[in-house]
Amino acid sequence: MRLVIARCSVDYAGRLTAHLPSAPRLILVKADGSVSIHADDRAYKPLNWMSPPCTLKEGSDENDSVWTVINKAGEKLIITMEEILHDSSHELGVDPGLIKDGVEAHLQELLADRIETLGEGYSLIRREYPTAIGPVDILCRDADGATVAVEIKRRGEIDGVEQLTRYLELLNRDPHLAPVKGVFAAQEIKPQARVLATDRGIGCVVLDYNAMRGIEDDKLRLF
């Protein structure tokens, strides 16, 4: 990751135009190619950004202090540097991913044990199925034998759908698994997350944690 603190102005040209006047800002250039512009007064949300895949060109024929970021749609983020106050690069390595809280971890355990909660005929392949970008909570098969990747959250929001989308893109490259469908499972699913999931062909399942905990275990029974 590259961190640049600079006094700069920023112009965005694409489906609409936007201008940020000159001010000190933090510019993040990540290994995935994304570039985001941050101020010091709005938590994590950037002022403007360009998602990958995109290319960054530092300098132009007319001005060496102009950075131009272009995405695959041809949209441009133009950063005009006036003064660079800090410029450093750091190798963060592979991120282990978000460690789930106790409820999410228990939901995963319960759902794996009661995989038929997702539908009749479902069978478990494994929990924490490893991928290059982190483990998929549950990998299973439906009644037709199709592979299904399940992402489990306590509260289902858009970022969870995005996370599952990335897993699906990767899993569907494996000819032994493809085609892979997705299921977004949570105790509560926000309306925006449900709309996005539906648009991407991802199923949604609301999990009743207390009911799942209260299911009588009939796997080992003496009477």
Tab-separated table of N, CA, C and O in Angstrom, residues 26-126:
chain	number	residue	atom	x	y	z
A	26	LEU	N	-5.233	12.757	2.113
A	26	LEU	CA	-4.539	11.467	2.095
A	26	LEU	C	-4.970	10.705	0.843
A	26	LEU	O	-6.158	10.543	0.579
A	27	ILE	N	-3.985	10.216	0.086
A	27	ILE	CA	-4.246	9.416	-1.109
A	27	ILE	C	-3.755	7.997	-0.835
A	27	ILE	O	-2.585	7.789	-0.493
A	28	LEU	N	-4.654	7.024	-0.967
A	28	LEU	CA	-4.304	5.619	-0.775
A	28	LEU	C	-4.250	4.922	-2.126
A	28	LEU	O	-5.222	4.964	-2.891
A	29	VAL	N	-3.118	4.303	-2.423
A	29	VAL	CA	-2.973	3.494	-3.634
A	29	VAL	C	-2.738	2.056	-3.173
A	29	VAL	O	-1.699	1.738	-2.605
A	30	LYS	N	-3.731	1.193	-3.381
A	30	LYS	CA	-3.649	-0.167	-2.868
A	30	LYS	C	-3.111	-1.136	-3.916
A	30	LYS	O	-3.098	-0.841	-5.106
A	31	ALA	N	-2.705	-2.301	-3.437
A	31	ALA	CA	-2.119	-3.302	-4.320
A	31	ALA	C	-3.105	-3.803	-5.369
A	31	ALA	O	-2.700	-4.271	-6.430
A	32	ASP	N	-4.413	-3.713	-5.082
A	32	ASP	CA	-5.403	-4.164	-6.059
A	32	ASP	C	-5.629	-3.144	-7.165
A	32	ASP	O	-6.434	-3.361	-8.067
A	33	GLY	N	-4.909	-1.994	-7.099
A	33	GLY	CA	-5.018	-0.966	-8.123
A	33	GLY	C	-5.962	0.162	-7.784
A	33	GLY	O	-6.010	1.170	-8.494
A	34	SER	N	-6.724	0.032	-6.713
A	34	SER	CA	-7.672	1.080	-6.353
A	34	SER	C	-6.946	2.315	-5.824
A	34	SER	O	-5.871	2.225	-5.225
A	35	VAL	N	-7.557	3.469	-6.077
A	35	VAL	CA	-7.030	4.751	-5.591
A	35	VAL	C	-8.174	5.475	-4.907
A	35	VAL	O	-9.278	5.587	-5.462
A	36	SER	N	-7.943	5.965	-3.689
A	36	SER	CA	-8.988	6.689	-2.972
A	36	SER	C	-8.415	7.944	-2.317
A	36	SER	O	-7.252	7.977	-1.903
A	37	ILE	N	-9.273	8.967	-2.236
A	37	ILE	CA	-8.871	10.272	-1.698
A	37	ILE	C	-9.624	10.490	-0.384
A	37	ILE	O	-10.862	10.410	-0.358
A	38	HIS	N	-8.885	10.788	0.687
A	38	HIS	CA	-9.499	10.903	2.007
A	38	HIS	C	-9.232	12.271	2.643
A	38	HIS	O	-8.164	12.854	2.470
A	39	ALA	N	-10.241	12.747	3.397
A	39	ALA	CA	-10.081	13.915	4.255
A	39	ALA	C	-9.973	13.432	5.697
A	39	ALA	O	-10.070	12.228	5.972
A	40	ASP	N	-9.817	14.365	6.622
A	40	ASP	CA	-9.585	13.996	8.022
A	40	ASP	C	-10.856	14.115	8.857
A	40	ASP	O	-10.788	14.110	10.076
A	41	ASP	N	-12.023	14.221	8.207
A	41	ASP	CA	-13.230	14.532	8.976
A	41	ASP	C	-14.428	13.654	8.644
A	41	ASP	O	-15.547	14.014	8.942
A	42	ARG	N	-14.207	12.484	8.005
A	42	ARG	CA	-15.380	11.686	7.642
A	42	ARG	C	-15.135	10.196	7.787
A	42	ARG	O	-15.479	9.393	6.909
A	43	ALA	N	-14.524	9.809	8.896
A	43	ALA	CA	-14.300	8.393	9.218
A	43	ALA	C	-13.626	7.677	8.047
A	43	ALA	O	-12.627	8.142	7.523
A	44	TYR	N	-14.184	6.539	7.627
A	44	TYR	CA	-13.528	5.702	6.614
A	44	TYR	C	-13.906	6.059	5.195
A	44	TYR	O	-13.253	5.632	4.255
A	45	LYS	N	-14.985	6.826	4.998
A	45	LYS	CA	-15.498	7.040	3.640
A	45	LYS	C	-14.627	8.015	2.867
A	45	LYS	O	-14.363	9.124	3.323
A	46	PRO	N	-14.161	7.652	1.665
A	46	PRO	CA	-13.327	8.562	0.877
A	46	PRO	C	-14.144	9.682	0.241
A	46	PRO	O	-15.359	9.562	0.056
A	47	LEU	N	-13.452	10.774	-0.099
A	47	LEU	CA	-14.081	11.867	-0.826
A	47	LEU	C	-14.355	11.468	-2.267
A	47	LEU	O	-15.377	11.832	-2.859
A	48	ASN	N	-13.424	10.736	-2.833
A	48	ASN	CA	-13.571	10.220	-4.191
A	48	ASN	C	-12.655	9.017	-4.326
A	48	ASN	O	-11.714	8.854	-3.552
A	49	TRP	N	-12.947	8.166	-5.308
A	49	TRP	CA	-12.163	6.947	-5.442
A	49	TRP	C	-12.331	6.376	-6.840
A	49	TRP	O	-13.240	6.756	-7.586
A	50	MET	N	-11.446	5.434	-7.155
A	50	MET	CA	-11.536	4.692	-8.407
A	50	MET	C	-11.297	3.223	-8.065
A	50	MET	O	-10.243	2.862	-7.533
A	51	SER	N	-12.290	2.389	-8.349
A	51	SER	CA	-12.190	0.972	-8.022
A	51	SER	C	-11.426	0.228	-9.115
A	51	SER	O	-11.452	0.627	-10.272
A	52	PRO	N	-10.782	-0.879	-8.757
A	52	PRO	CA	-10.071	-1.668	-9.759
A	52	PRO	C	-11.053	-2.409	-10.661
A	52	PRO	O	-12.211	-2.620	-10.266
A	53	PRO	N	-10.622	-2.783	-11.874
A	53	PRO	CA	-9.285	-2.545	-12.432
A	53	PRO	C	-9.156	-1.126	-12.977
A	53	PRO	O	-10.076	-0.597	-13.590
A	54	CYS	N	-8.029	-0.512	-12.691
A	54	CYS	CA	-7.754	0.825	-13.213
A	54	CYS	C	-6.242	1.005	-13.312
A	54	CYS	O	-5.469	0.211	-12.779
A	55	THR	N	-5.833	2.050	-14.015
A	55	THR	CA	-4.408	2.320	-14.185
A	55	THR	C	-4.089	3.716	-13.658
A	55	THR	O	-4.902	4.635	-13.774
A	56	LEU	N	-2.917	3.849	-13.079
A	56	LEU	CA	-2.459	5.130	-12.544
A	56	LEU	C	-1.246	5.594	-13.343
A	56	LEU	O	-0.255	4.873	-13.456
A	57	LYS	N	-1.326	6.804	-13.881
A	57	LYS	CA	-0.199	7.403	-14.581
A	57	LYS	C	0.208	8.662	-13.835
A	57	LYS	O	-0.593	9.575	-13.638
A	58	GLU	N	1.466	8.689	-13.392
A	58	GLU	CA	1.978	9.849	-12.663
A	58	GLU	C	2.688	10.785	-13.627
A	58	GLU	O	3.669	10.416	-14.250
A	59	GLY	N	2.167	11.987	-13.759
A	59	GLY	CA	2.744	12.963	-14.665
A	59	GLY	C	2.103	12.894	-16.043
A	59	GLY	O	1.566	11.872	-16.452
A	60	SER	N	2.156	14.012	-16.743
A	60	SER	CA	1.635	14.085	-18.106
A	60	SER	C	2.632	14.844	-18.963
A	60	SER	O	3.640	15.360	-18.462
A	61	ASP	N	2.354	14.924	-20.236
A	61	ASP	CA	3.261	15.645	-21.130
A	61	ASP	C	3.350	17.119	-20.761
A	61	ASP	O	4.388	17.754	-20.937
A	62	GLU	N	2.255	17.639	-20.224
A	62	GLU	CA	2.223	19.074	-19.889
A	62	GLU	C	2.635	19.362	-18.450
A	62	GLU	O	3.189	20.414	-18.157
A	63	ASN	N	2.376	18.406	-17.545
A	63	ASN	CA	2.577	18.700	-16.122
A	63	ASN	C	2.955	17.426	-15.379
A	63	ASN	O	2.171	16.480	-15.322
A	64	ASP	N	4.153	17.405	-14.779
A	64	ASP	CA	4.621	16.224	-14.054
A	64	ASP	C	3.887	16.024	-12.733
A	64	ASP	O	3.980	14.949	-12.128
A	65	SER	N	3.171	17.033	-12.262
A	65	SER	CA	2.512	16.941	-10.960
A	65	SER	C	1.069	16.445	-11.074
A	65	SER	O	0.340	16.445	-10.081
A	66	VAL	N	0.656	16.021	-12.242
A	66	VAL	CA	-0.716	15.549	-12.442
A	66	VAL	C	-0.740	14.017	-12.459
A	66	VAL	O	-0.015	13.392	-13.231
A	67	TRP	N	-1.571	13.428	-11.607
A	67	TRP	CA	-1.809	11.995	-11.609
A	67	TRP	C	-3.143	11.738	-12.312
A	67	TRP	O	-4.138	12.405	-12.024
A	68	THR	N	-3.172	10.752	-13.189
A	68	THR	CA	-4.408	10.413	-13.886
A	68	THR	C	-4.722	8.935	-13.651
A	68	THR	O	-3.909	8.067	-13.955
A	69	VAL	N	-5.907	8.686	-13.095
A	69	VAL	CA	-6.364	7.317	-12.846
A	69	VAL	C	-7.526	7.050	-13.799
A	69	VAL	O	-8.492	7.808	-13.838
A	70	ILE	N	-7.437	5.963	-14.572
A	70	ILE	CA	-8.463	5.640	-15.558
A	70	ILE	C	-8.948	4.209	-15.321
A	70	ILE	O	-8.142	3.291	-15.184
A	71	ASN	N	-10.274	4.041	-15.264
A	71	ASN	CA	-10.818	2.692	-15.104
A	71	ASN	C	-11.211	2.102	-16.453
A	71	ASN	O	-11.066	2.746	-17.493
A	72	LYS	N	-11.729	0.879	-16.450
A	72	LYS	CA	-12.021	0.184	-17.715
A	72	LYS	C	-13.159	0.839	-18.487
A	72	LYS	O	-13.300	0.609	-19.689
A	73	ALA	N	-13.974	1.658	-17.792
A	73	ALA	CA	-15.068	2.355	-18.472
A	73	ALA	C	-14.618	3.684	-19.078
A	73	ALA	O	-15.406	4.392	-19.692
A	74	GLY	N	-13.326	4.026	-18.869
A	74	GLY	CA	-12.797	5.274	-19.410
A	74	GLY	C	-13.018	6.471	-18.522
A	74	GLY	O	-12.682	7.599	-18.898
A	75	GLU	N	-13.543	6.262	-17.325
A	75	GLU	CA	-13.715	7.364	-16.375
A	75	GLU	C	-12.356	7.765	-15.813
A	75	GLU	O	-11.469	6.914	-15.651
A	76	LYS	N	-12.202	9.033	-15.497
A	76	LYS	CA	-10.901	9.539	-15.066
A	76	LYS	C	-11.001	10.228	-13.698
A	76	LYS	O	-11.967	10.932	-13.414
A	77	LEU	N	-9.973	9.989	-12.896
A	77	LEU	CA	-9.774	10.714	-11.652
A	77	LEU	C	-8.448	11.450	-11.806
A	77	LEU	O	-7.391	10.818	-11.923
A	78	ILE	N	-8.503	12.768	-11.860
A	78	ILE	CA	-7.306	13.574	-12.121
A	78	ILE	C	-6.909	14.297	-10.836
A	78	ILE	O	-7.680	15.106	-10.300
A	79	ILE	N	-5.718	13.981	-10.354
A	79	ILE	CA	-5.227	14.554	-9.094
A	79	ILE	C	-4.076	15.503	-9.429
A	79	ILE	O	-3.054	15.084	-9.977
A	80	THR	N	-4.249	16.759	-9.108
A	80	THR	CA	-3.206	17.761	-9.368
A	80	THR	C	-2.469	18.049	-8.072
A	80	THR	O	-3.024	18.630	-7.136
A	81	MET	N	-1.229	17.609	-8.009
A	81	MET	CA	-0.409	17.766	-6.808
A	81	MET	C	0.195	19.176	-6.748
A	81	MET	O	0.792	19.636	-7.724
A	82	GLU	N	0.047	19.809	-5.618
A	82	GLU	CA	0.683	21.110	-5.404
A	82	GLU	C	1.893	20.987	-4.484
A	82	GLU	O	2.914	21.637	-4.688
A	83	GLU	N	1.753	20.116	-3.477
A	83	GLU	CA	2.865	19.886	-2.544
A	83	GLU	C	2.695	18.514	-1.914
A	83	GLU	O	1.649	18.211	-1.345
A	84	ILE	N	3.723	17.682	-2.028
A	84	ILE	CA	3.689	16.357	-1.409
A	84	ILE	C	4.351	16.438	-0.040
A	84	ILE	O	5.526	16.791	0.080
A	85	LEU	N	3.592	16.118	0.997
A	85	LEU	CA	4.077	16.213	2.373
A	85	LEU	C	4.612	14.877	2.894
A	85	LEU	O	5.445	14.847	3.802
A	86	HIS	N	4.118	13.791	2.309
A	86	HIS	CA	4.559	12.460	2.746
A	86	HIS	C	4.286	11.476	1.616
A	86	HIS	O	3.251	11.543	0.960
A	87	ASP	N	5.220	10.552	1.402
A	87	ASP	CA	5.039	9.532	0.366
A	87	ASP	C	5.781	8.273	0.815
A	87	ASP	O	7.014	8.265	0.891
A	88	SER	N	5.037	7.223	1.149
A	88	SER	CA	5.675	5.989	1.607
A	88	SER	C	4.891	4.783	1.106
A	88	SER	O	3.691	4.864	0.848
A	89	SER	N	5.608	3.666	0.966
A	89	SER	CA	4.982	2.416	0.529
A	89	SER	C	5.228	1.347	1.583
A	89	SER	O	6.297	1.302	2.203
A	90	HIS	N	4.234	0.486	1.774
A	90	HIS	CA	4.310	-0.533	2.818
A	90	HIS	C	3.752	-1.843	2.278
A	90	HIS	O	2.697	-1.863	1.646
A	91	GLU	N	4.450	-2.948	2.532
A	91	GLU	CA	3.989	-4.265	2.125
A	91	GLU	C	3.197	-4.874	3.277
A	91	GLU	O	3.753	-5.213	4.329
A	92	LEU	N	1.891	-5.013	3.099
A	92	LEU	CA	1.038	-5.519	4.171
A	92	LEU	C	0.898	-7.042	4.134
A	92	LEU	O	0.518	-7.646	5.132
A	93	GLY	N	1.179	-7.662	2.990
A	93	GLY	CA	1.040	-9.104	2.889
A	93	GLY	C	-0.414	-9.526	2.760
A	93	GLY	O	-1.319	-8.706	2.637
A	94	VAL	N	-0.642	-10.827	2.829
A	94	VAL	CA	-1.991	-11.384	2.681
A	94	VAL	C	-2.763	-11.186	3.972
A	94	VAL	O	-2.295	-11.539	5.057
A	95	ASP	N	-3.942	-10.592	3.869
A	95	ASP	CA	-4.759	-10.349	5.049
A	95	ASP	C	-5.476	-11.630	5.468
A	95	ASP	O	-6.023	-12.347	4.617
A	96	PRO	N	-5.489	-11.957	6.773
A	96	PRO	CA	-6.147	-13.194	7.213
A	96	PRO	C	-7.660	-13.122	7.152
A	96	PRO	O	-8.342	-14.126	7.332
A	97	GLY	N	-8.204	-11.926	6.904
A	97	GLY	CA	-9.655	-11.783	6.834
A	97	GLY	C	-10.248	-11.436	8.181
A	97	GLY	O	-9.597	-11.494	9.231
A	98	LEU	N	-11.511	-11.084	8.150
A	98	LEU	CA	-12.211	-10.682	9.356
A	98	LEU	C	-12.482	-11.887	10.230
A	98	LEU	O	-12.995	-12.907	9.770
A	99	ILE	N	-12.120	-11.773	11.510
A	99	ILE	CA	-12.423	-12.834	12.465
A	99	ILE	C	-13.843	-12.628	12.965
A	99	ILE	O	-14.185	-11.566	13.491
A	100	LYS	N	-14.680	-13.615	12.792
A	100	LYS	CA	-16.083	-13.473	13.143
A	100	LYS	C	-16.267	-13.451	14.650
A	100	LYS	O	-15.507	-14.051	15.398
A	101	ASP	N	-17.315	-12.733	15.080
A	101	ASP	CA	-17.612	-12.731	16.505
A	101	ASP	C	-18.239	-14.067	16.887
A	101	ASP	O	-18.486	-14.938	16.060
A	102	GLY	N	-18.505	-14.233	18.196
A	102	GLY	CA	-18.987	-15.511	18.681
A	102	GLY	C	-20.290	-15.943	18.051
A	102	GLY	O	-20.489	-17.130	17.757
A	103	VAL	N	-21.201	-14.994	17.826
A	103	VAL	CA	-22.493	-15.340	17.242
A	103	VAL	C	-22.317	-15.852	15.819
A	103	VAL	O	-22.887	-16.877	15.441
A	104	GLU	N	-21.515	-15.148	15.003
A	104	GLU	CA	-21.307	-15.573	13.613
A	104	GLU	C	-20.623	-16.930	13.554
A	104	GLU	O	-20.978	-17.779	12.729
A	105	ALA	N	-19.636	-17.124	14.415
A	105	ALA	CA	-18.935	-18.409	14.432
A	105	ALA	C	-19.893	-19.532	14.819
A	105	ALA	O	-19.855	-20.625	14.234
A	106	HIS	N	-20.774	-19.261	15.779
A	106	HIS	CA	-21.719	-20.287	16.213
A	106	HIS	C	-22.778	-20.528	15.146
A	106	HIS	O	-23.213	-21.667	14.929
A	107	LEU	N	-23.207	-19.457	14.450
A	107	LEU	CA	-24.145	-19.612	13.341
A	107	LEU	C	-23.562	-20.528	12.270
A	107	LEU	O	-24.256	-21.383	11.715
A	108	GLN	N	-22.284	-20.328	11.979
A	108	GLN	CA	-21.629	-21.167	10.971
A	108	GLN	C	-21.625	-22.620	11.411
A	108	GLN	O	-21.925	-23.526	10.622
A	109	GLU	N	-21.287	-22.851	12.674
A	109	GLU	CA	-21.247	-24.215	13.206
A	109	GLU	C	-22.630	-24.860	13.163
A	109	GLU	O	-22.790	-26.017	12.751
A	110	LEU	N	-23.651	-24.105	13.579
A	110	LEU	CA	-25.015	-24.622	13.592
A	110	LEU	C	-25.513	-24.926	12.181
A	110	LEU	O	-26.131	-25.963	11.932
A	111	LEU	N	-25.250	-23.990	11.256
A	111	LEU	CA	-25.738	-24.175	9.895
A	111	LEU	C	-25.043	-25.350	9.214
A	111	LEU	O	-25.669	-26.096	8.459
A	112	ALA	N	-23.752	-25.517	9.479
A	112	ALA	CA	-23.040	-26.661	8.916
A	112	ALA	C	-23.610	-27.969	9.450
A	112	ALA	O	-23.730	-28.958	8.718
A	113	ASP	N	-23.990	-27.963	10.729
A	113	ASP	CA	-24.542	-29.160	11.354
A	113	ASP	C	-25.963	-29.429	10.873
A	113	ASP	O	-26.402	-30.585	10.811
A	114	ARG	N	-26.682	-28.325	10.533
A	114	ARG	CA	-28.075	-28.436	10.079
A	114	ARG	C	-28.196	-27.824	8.681
A	114	ARG	O	-28.974	-26.913	8.448
A	115	ILE	N	-27.415	-28.341	7.756
A	115	ILE	CA	-27.325	-27.731	6.429
A	115	ILE	C	-28.660	-27.788	5.689
A	115	ILE	O	-28.923	-26.980	4.784
A	116	GLU	N	-29.544	-28.687	6.111
A	116	GLU	CA	-30.855	-28.779	5.474
A	116	GLU	C	-31.710	-27.540	5.746
A	116	GLU	O	-32.774	-27.378	5.135
A	117	THR	N	-31.233	-26.664	6.644
A	117	THR	CA	-31.909	-25.388	6.866
A	117	THR	C	-31.990	-24.594	5.564
A	117	THR	O	-32.933	-23.832	5.335
A	118	LEU	N	-30.994	-24.769	4.691
A	118	LEU	CA	-30.964	-24.049	3.412
A	118	LEU	C	-31.940	-24.637	2.406
A	118	LEU	O	-32.298	-23.974	1.426
A	119	GLY	N	-32.370	-25.872	2.613
A	119	GLY	CA	-33.299	-26.509	1.691
A	119	GLY	C	-33.149	-28.016	1.733
A	119	GLY	O	-32.089	-28.550	2.092
A	120	GLU	N	-34.200	-28.693	1.379
A	120	GLU	CA	-34.180	-30.152	1.384
A	120	GLU	C	-33.180	-30.670	0.353
A	120	GLU	O	-33.110	-30.172	-0.771
A	121	GLY	N	-32.388	-31.639	0.763
A	121	GLY	CA	-31.435	-32.258	-0.144
A	121	GLY	C	-30.059	-31.625	-0.145
A	121	GLY	O	-29.161	-32.086	-0.858
A	122	TYR	N	-29.852	-30.558	0.670
A	122	TYR	CA	-28.530	-29.934	0.744
A	122	TYR	C	-27.569	-30.847	1.510
A	122	TYR	O	-27.967	-31.525	2.465
A	123	SER	N	-26.294	-30.843	1.098
A	123	SER	CA	-25.265	-31.621	1.792
A	123	SER	C	-24.001	-30.774	1.943
A	123	SER	O	-23.666	-29.979	1.065
A	124	LEU	N	-23.333	-30.952	3.052
A	124	LEU	CA	-22.137	-30.165	3.373
A	124	LEU	C	-20.905	-30.713	2.665
A	124	LEU	O	-20.666	-31.922	2.665
A	125	ILE	N	-20.122	-29.816	2.055
A	125	ILE	CA	-18.794	-30.182	1.550
A	125	ILE	C	-17.770	-29.923	2.646
A	125	ILE	O	-17.053	-30.811	3.064
A	126	ARG	N	-17.704	-28.670	3.131
A	126	ARG	CA	-16.853	-28.365	4.284
A	126	ARG	C	-17.098	-26.945	4.763
A	126	ARG	O	-17.600	-26.096	4.024
